[in-house]
Short mmCIF file of C-alpha atoms and ligand atoms in Angstrom, two decimals:
data_model
loop_
_atom_site.label_atom_id
_atom_site.label_comp_id
_atom_site.label_asym_id
_atom_site.label_seq_id
_atom_site.Cartn_x
_atom_site.Cartn_y
_atom_site.Cartn_z
CA MET A 99 -0.18 25.23 -10.35
CA SER A 100 0.94 24.44 -6.79
CA ARG A 101 2.39 21.11 -5.85
CA PRO A 102 -0.21 18.69 -4.40
CA LEU A 103 0.23 17.49 -0.84
CA VAL A 104 1.40 13.86 -0.69
CA ILE A 105 -0.42 11.90 2.01
CA GLY A 106 0.74 8.41 3.00
CA ILE A 107 -1.52 5.90 4.74
CA ALA A 108 -0.06 3.53 7.35
CA GLY A 109 -1.59 1.09 9.80
CA GLY A 110 -1.90 -2.50 10.87
CA ILE A 111 -2.95 -5.29 8.55
CA GLY A 112 -6.71 -5.12 8.06
CA SER A 113 -6.93 -1.75 9.79
CA GLY A 114 -8.79 -0.25 6.85
CA LYS A 115 -5.98 1.61 5.08
CA SER A 116 -7.51 1.04 1.65
CA THR A 117 -10.94 1.99 2.96
CA VAL A 118 -9.61 5.30 4.31
CA ALA A 119 -7.60 5.89 1.12
CA ARG A 120 -10.72 5.38 -1.01
CA ALA A 121 -12.68 7.77 1.21
CA LEU A 122 -9.98 10.40 0.66
CA ALA A 123 -10.14 9.75 -3.09
CA ASP A 124 -13.92 10.22 -2.97
CA ALA A 125 -13.26 13.51 -1.18
CA GLY A 126 -11.16 14.75 -4.12
CA CYS A 127 -7.64 13.32 -3.76
CA LEU A 128 -5.85 11.38 -6.47
CA LEU A 129 -5.18 7.80 -5.34
CA TYR A 130 -1.99 5.78 -5.76
CA ASP A 131 -2.89 2.16 -5.04
CA ALA A 132 0.38 0.22 -4.72
CA ASP A 133 -1.22 -3.22 -5.02
CA ALA A 134 -3.00 -2.20 -8.21
CA GLU A 135 0.21 -0.72 -9.63
CA VAL A 136 2.12 -3.94 -8.95
CA ALA A 137 -0.67 -5.91 -10.63
CA ARG A 138 -0.38 -3.61 -13.67
CA LEU A 139 3.38 -4.13 -13.85
CA TYR A 140 2.83 -7.88 -13.78
CA GLU A 141 0.69 -7.52 -16.90
CA ARG A 142 3.41 -5.73 -18.85
CA GLU A 143 5.02 -7.98 -21.45
CA ASP A 144 8.51 -6.50 -20.88
CA VAL A 145 8.25 -7.25 -17.15
CA LEU A 146 7.06 -10.82 -17.76
CA ALA A 147 9.89 -11.35 -20.27
CA THR A 148 12.44 -10.27 -17.65
CA LEU A 149 11.01 -12.63 -15.03
CA ARG A 150 11.00 -15.54 -17.53
CA ASP A 151 14.61 -14.73 -18.28
CA TRP A 152 15.56 -14.98 -14.61
CA TRP A 153 13.45 -17.86 -13.40
CA GLY A 154 12.28 -19.81 -16.44
CA ASP A 155 9.18 -19.82 -18.63
CA ASP A 156 7.06 -21.50 -15.95
CA VAL A 157 6.83 -18.29 -13.89
CA ALA A 158 4.72 -16.77 -16.64
CA PRO A 159 3.62 -19.38 -19.16
CA LEU A 160 2.92 -17.75 -22.51
CA GLY A 161 -0.67 -16.64 -22.80
CA GLN A 162 -1.36 -17.29 -19.11
CA GLY A 163 0.19 -14.34 -17.33
CA LEU A 164 2.16 -14.50 -14.12
CA ASP A 165 2.10 -17.49 -11.77
CA ARG A 166 2.02 -15.45 -8.55
CA ALA A 167 2.25 -18.49 -6.28
CA ARG A 168 5.44 -19.58 -8.02
CA ILE A 169 6.99 -16.11 -7.69
CA ALA A 170 5.97 -15.97 -4.02
CA GLY A 171 7.68 -19.34 -3.49
CA ILE A 172 10.91 -18.20 -5.17
CA ILE A 173 11.26 -14.97 -3.19
CA PHE A 174 10.15 -16.57 0.08
CA GLU A 175 12.89 -19.21 -0.20
CA ASP A 176 15.70 -16.95 -1.32
CA PRO A 177 16.15 -13.42 0.04
CA ALA A 178 18.62 -12.62 -2.75
CA GLN A 179 15.88 -13.26 -5.32
CA ARG A 180 13.50 -11.06 -3.35
CA GLU A 181 16.06 -8.26 -3.45
CA ARG A 182 16.54 -8.79 -7.14
CA LEU A 183 12.81 -8.52 -7.79
CA GLU A 184 12.41 -5.48 -5.56
CA GLY A 185 15.44 -3.81 -7.14
CA TYR A 186 13.73 -4.19 -10.49
CA LEU A 187 10.13 -3.32 -9.57
CA PHE A 188 10.62 -0.51 -7.03
CA PRO A 189 12.16 1.98 -9.49
CA LEU A 190 9.34 1.26 -11.97
CA LEU A 191 6.82 1.94 -9.20
CA ALA A 192 8.64 5.13 -8.20
CA ASP A 193 8.31 6.33 -11.82
CA GLU A 194 4.56 5.65 -11.68
CA ARG A 195 4.24 7.63 -8.44
CA ALA A 196 6.21 10.56 -9.85
CA ALA A 197 3.97 10.57 -12.95
CA LEU A 198 0.85 10.49 -10.78
CA ILE A 199 2.06 13.44 -8.67
CA GLU A 200 2.77 15.36 -11.90
CA ARG A 201 -0.73 14.57 -13.11
CA ALA A 202 -2.24 15.72 -9.81
CA ARG A 203 -0.36 19.00 -10.13
CA ASP A 204 -1.44 19.52 -13.77
CA GLU A 205 -5.07 18.70 -13.04
CA GLY A 206 -5.28 20.71 -9.82
CA PHE A 207 -5.82 17.91 -7.28
CA PRO A 208 -5.16 19.17 -3.73
CA ALA A 209 -3.48 15.92 -2.67
CA VAL A 210 -2.21 12.51 -3.73
CA VAL A 211 -2.93 9.61 -1.37
CA ILE A 212 -0.40 6.79 -1.25
CA ASP A 213 -1.97 3.49 -0.23
CA ALA A 214 0.91 1.02 0.09
CA PRO A 215 0.80 -1.98 2.42
CA LEU A 216 4.36 -1.34 3.63
CA LEU A 217 4.70 2.43 3.56
CA TYR A 218 7.46 2.68 6.19
CA GLU A 219 9.16 -0.60 5.39
CA ALA A 220 9.53 0.47 1.75
CA ALA A 221 10.62 3.99 2.86
CA LEU A 222 7.77 5.59 0.94
CA ASP A 223 7.15 7.90 3.89
CA ALA A 224 10.17 9.86 2.62
CA GLU A 225 8.02 10.92 -0.36
CA CYS A 226 5.09 11.97 1.84
CA ASP A 227 4.40 15.40 3.33
CA VAL A 228 2.19 13.80 5.98
CA VAL A 229 1.37 10.26 7.06
CA ILE A 230 -2.00 9.20 8.47
CA PHE A 231 -2.06 6.17 10.76
CA VAL A 232 -5.30 4.20 10.63
CA ASP A 233 -5.97 3.10 14.20
CA THR A 234 -8.13 0.01 14.62
CA PRO A 235 -8.23 -2.32 17.62
CA ARG A 236 -6.69 -5.70 16.98
CA ASP A 237 -9.93 -7.59 17.65
CA GLU A 238 -11.70 -5.63 14.99
CA ARG A 239 -8.86 -6.12 12.49
CA LEU A 240 -8.86 -9.84 13.19
CA SER A 241 -12.60 -10.15 12.69
CA ARG A 242 -12.34 -8.31 9.32
CA LEU A 243 -9.44 -10.51 8.21
CA ARG A 244 -11.27 -13.61 9.35
CA SER A 245 -14.19 -12.78 7.11
CA ARG A 246 -12.07 -11.51 4.21
CA SER A 247 -9.41 -14.22 4.09
CA GLY A 248 -10.22 -16.79 6.76
CA TRP A 249 -7.19 -15.83 8.87
CA ASP A 250 -6.92 -16.76 12.54
CA ALA A 251 -4.99 -14.95 15.30
CA ALA A 252 -1.82 -16.96 14.60
CA GLU A 253 -1.84 -16.03 10.92
CA LEU A 254 -2.25 -12.34 11.76
CA GLU A 255 0.58 -12.56 14.28
CA ARG A 256 2.87 -14.34 11.82
CA ARG A 257 2.34 -11.65 9.20
CA GLU A 258 2.61 -8.77 11.66
CA LYS A 259 6.00 -10.03 12.80
CA ALA A 260 7.36 -9.40 9.31
CA GLN A 261 6.39 -5.71 9.58
CA LEU A 262 7.50 -2.74 11.62
CA PRO A 263 5.81 -2.90 15.06
CA LEU A 264 2.47 -1.13 15.16
CA ASP A 265 3.54 1.27 17.94
CA ALA A 266 6.45 2.46 15.82
CA LYS A 267 4.13 3.17 12.90
CA ARG A 268 1.70 5.02 15.17
CA GLU A 269 4.51 7.12 16.64
CA ARG A 270 6.04 8.06 13.33
CA ALA A 271 2.76 9.15 11.75
CA ASP A 272 1.51 12.76 11.83
CA TYR A 273 -2.25 12.12 12.09
CA THR A 274 -4.50 9.34 13.28
CA ALA A 275 -7.61 8.22 11.43
CA GLU A 276 -10.40 6.37 13.18
CA GLY A 277 -10.38 2.82 11.82
CA SER A 278 -13.16 1.29 13.89
CA GLY A 279 -16.90 1.62 13.42
CA SER A 280 -18.85 1.32 10.22
CA ARG A 281 -17.50 2.16 6.79
CA ALA A 282 -19.70 5.27 6.82
CA ASP A 283 -18.17 6.36 10.17
CA MET A 284 -14.68 5.85 8.77
CA ALA A 285 -15.45 7.81 5.61
CA ARG A 286 -16.96 10.70 7.61
CA HIS A 287 -13.95 10.83 9.89
CA ALA A 288 -11.54 10.63 6.94
CA ARG A 289 -13.25 13.58 5.23
CA ARG A 290 -12.96 15.70 8.37
CA LEU A 291 -9.35 14.70 8.81
CA LEU A 292 -8.57 15.68 5.21
CA GLU A 293 -9.77 19.20 5.92
CA ASP A 294 -7.44 19.39 8.94
CA VAL A 295 -4.53 18.06 6.90
CA LEU A 296 -5.08 20.45 3.99
CA ASN A 297 -5.48 23.41 6.34
CA ARG A 298 -2.58 22.54 8.61
CA PRO A 299 -0.14 25.33 9.38
CA ALA A 300 2.86 25.33 7.06
CA GLY A 301 6.22 24.11 8.31
P1 ADP B 408 -6.05 -2.66 4.81
O1 ADP B 408 -5.89 -1.89 3.52
O2 ADP B 408 -5.54 -1.93 6.00
O3 ADP B 408 -5.57 -4.07 4.77
P2 ADP B 408 -8.86 -2.75 4.08
O4 ADP B 408 -9.35 -1.36 3.86
O5 ADP B 408 -8.55 -3.57 2.87
O6 ADP B 408 -7.63 -2.74 5.09
O7 ADP B 408 -9.91 -3.48 5.02
C1 ADP B 408 -9.66 -4.82 5.45
C2 ADP B 408 -10.95 -5.63 5.31
O8 ADP B 408 -11.91 -5.13 6.22
C3 ADP B 408 -11.57 -5.52 3.93
O9 ADP B 408 -12.15 -6.76 3.61
C4 ADP B 408 -12.61 -4.45 4.09
O10 ADP B 408 -13.67 -4.62 3.19
C5 ADP B 408 -13.06 -4.68 5.53
N1 ADP B 408 -13.46 -3.42 6.19
C6 ADP B 408 -12.86 -2.24 6.10
N2 ADP B 408 -13.49 -1.31 6.84
C7 ADP B 408 -14.53 -1.94 7.42
C8 ADP B 408 -15.58 -1.53 8.32
N3 ADP B 408 -15.66 -0.27 8.78
N4 ADP B 408 -16.46 -2.45 8.71
C9 ADP B 408 -16.36 -3.72 8.28
N5 ADP B 408 -15.41 -4.18 7.45
C10 ADP B 408 -14.50 -3.30 7.01
#
């Protein structure tokens, strides 16, 4: 069985990365959803036990699961604690990705799609054969984020500053997906793009 192609999705906040990734999954790819994988790790009892060990029982009161706000506070205040958490979680996530790619190979999926909010920042592009940049005008991203999470322009700017600049992401990517228009437009475009990606010349 040949190795599946690994496709990473990059783009601005609210550009529609997850929407494009889901469209590619509907078109036959196997999806790696980083947010969902992190959520699954945070349900594992061994992971919760480690975090209680580091930061006290209040971070995951017994029977209540993880207090995400408390964890966010700890790692926001202290970069060393953020590094500690990432140093623990990232290898576990890498194992999950490797297992998913194995599964895709065994089950004959043509491609695995990696939907991770910080693909480049977390160096996940190194695992990808191609990266698709989802291109969506800022106004449209802001209006989506406004209705999803009530963000204003300042909030979007604040969060974007913590990421690699958008132009750098666009430049480093291999393909561009249309992120504006309706969800149906995006899905149609993503399906066409997938054909191009799977049929691209080798090398
Ligand atoms: P990202 O993964 O890049 O943050 P999402 O795919 O989660 O982006 O989309 C951001 C928000 O915009 C979500 O609430 C999503 O439902 C909404 N959205 C995505 N695509 C469209 C679209 N074509 N039209 C309207 N809203 C959209």
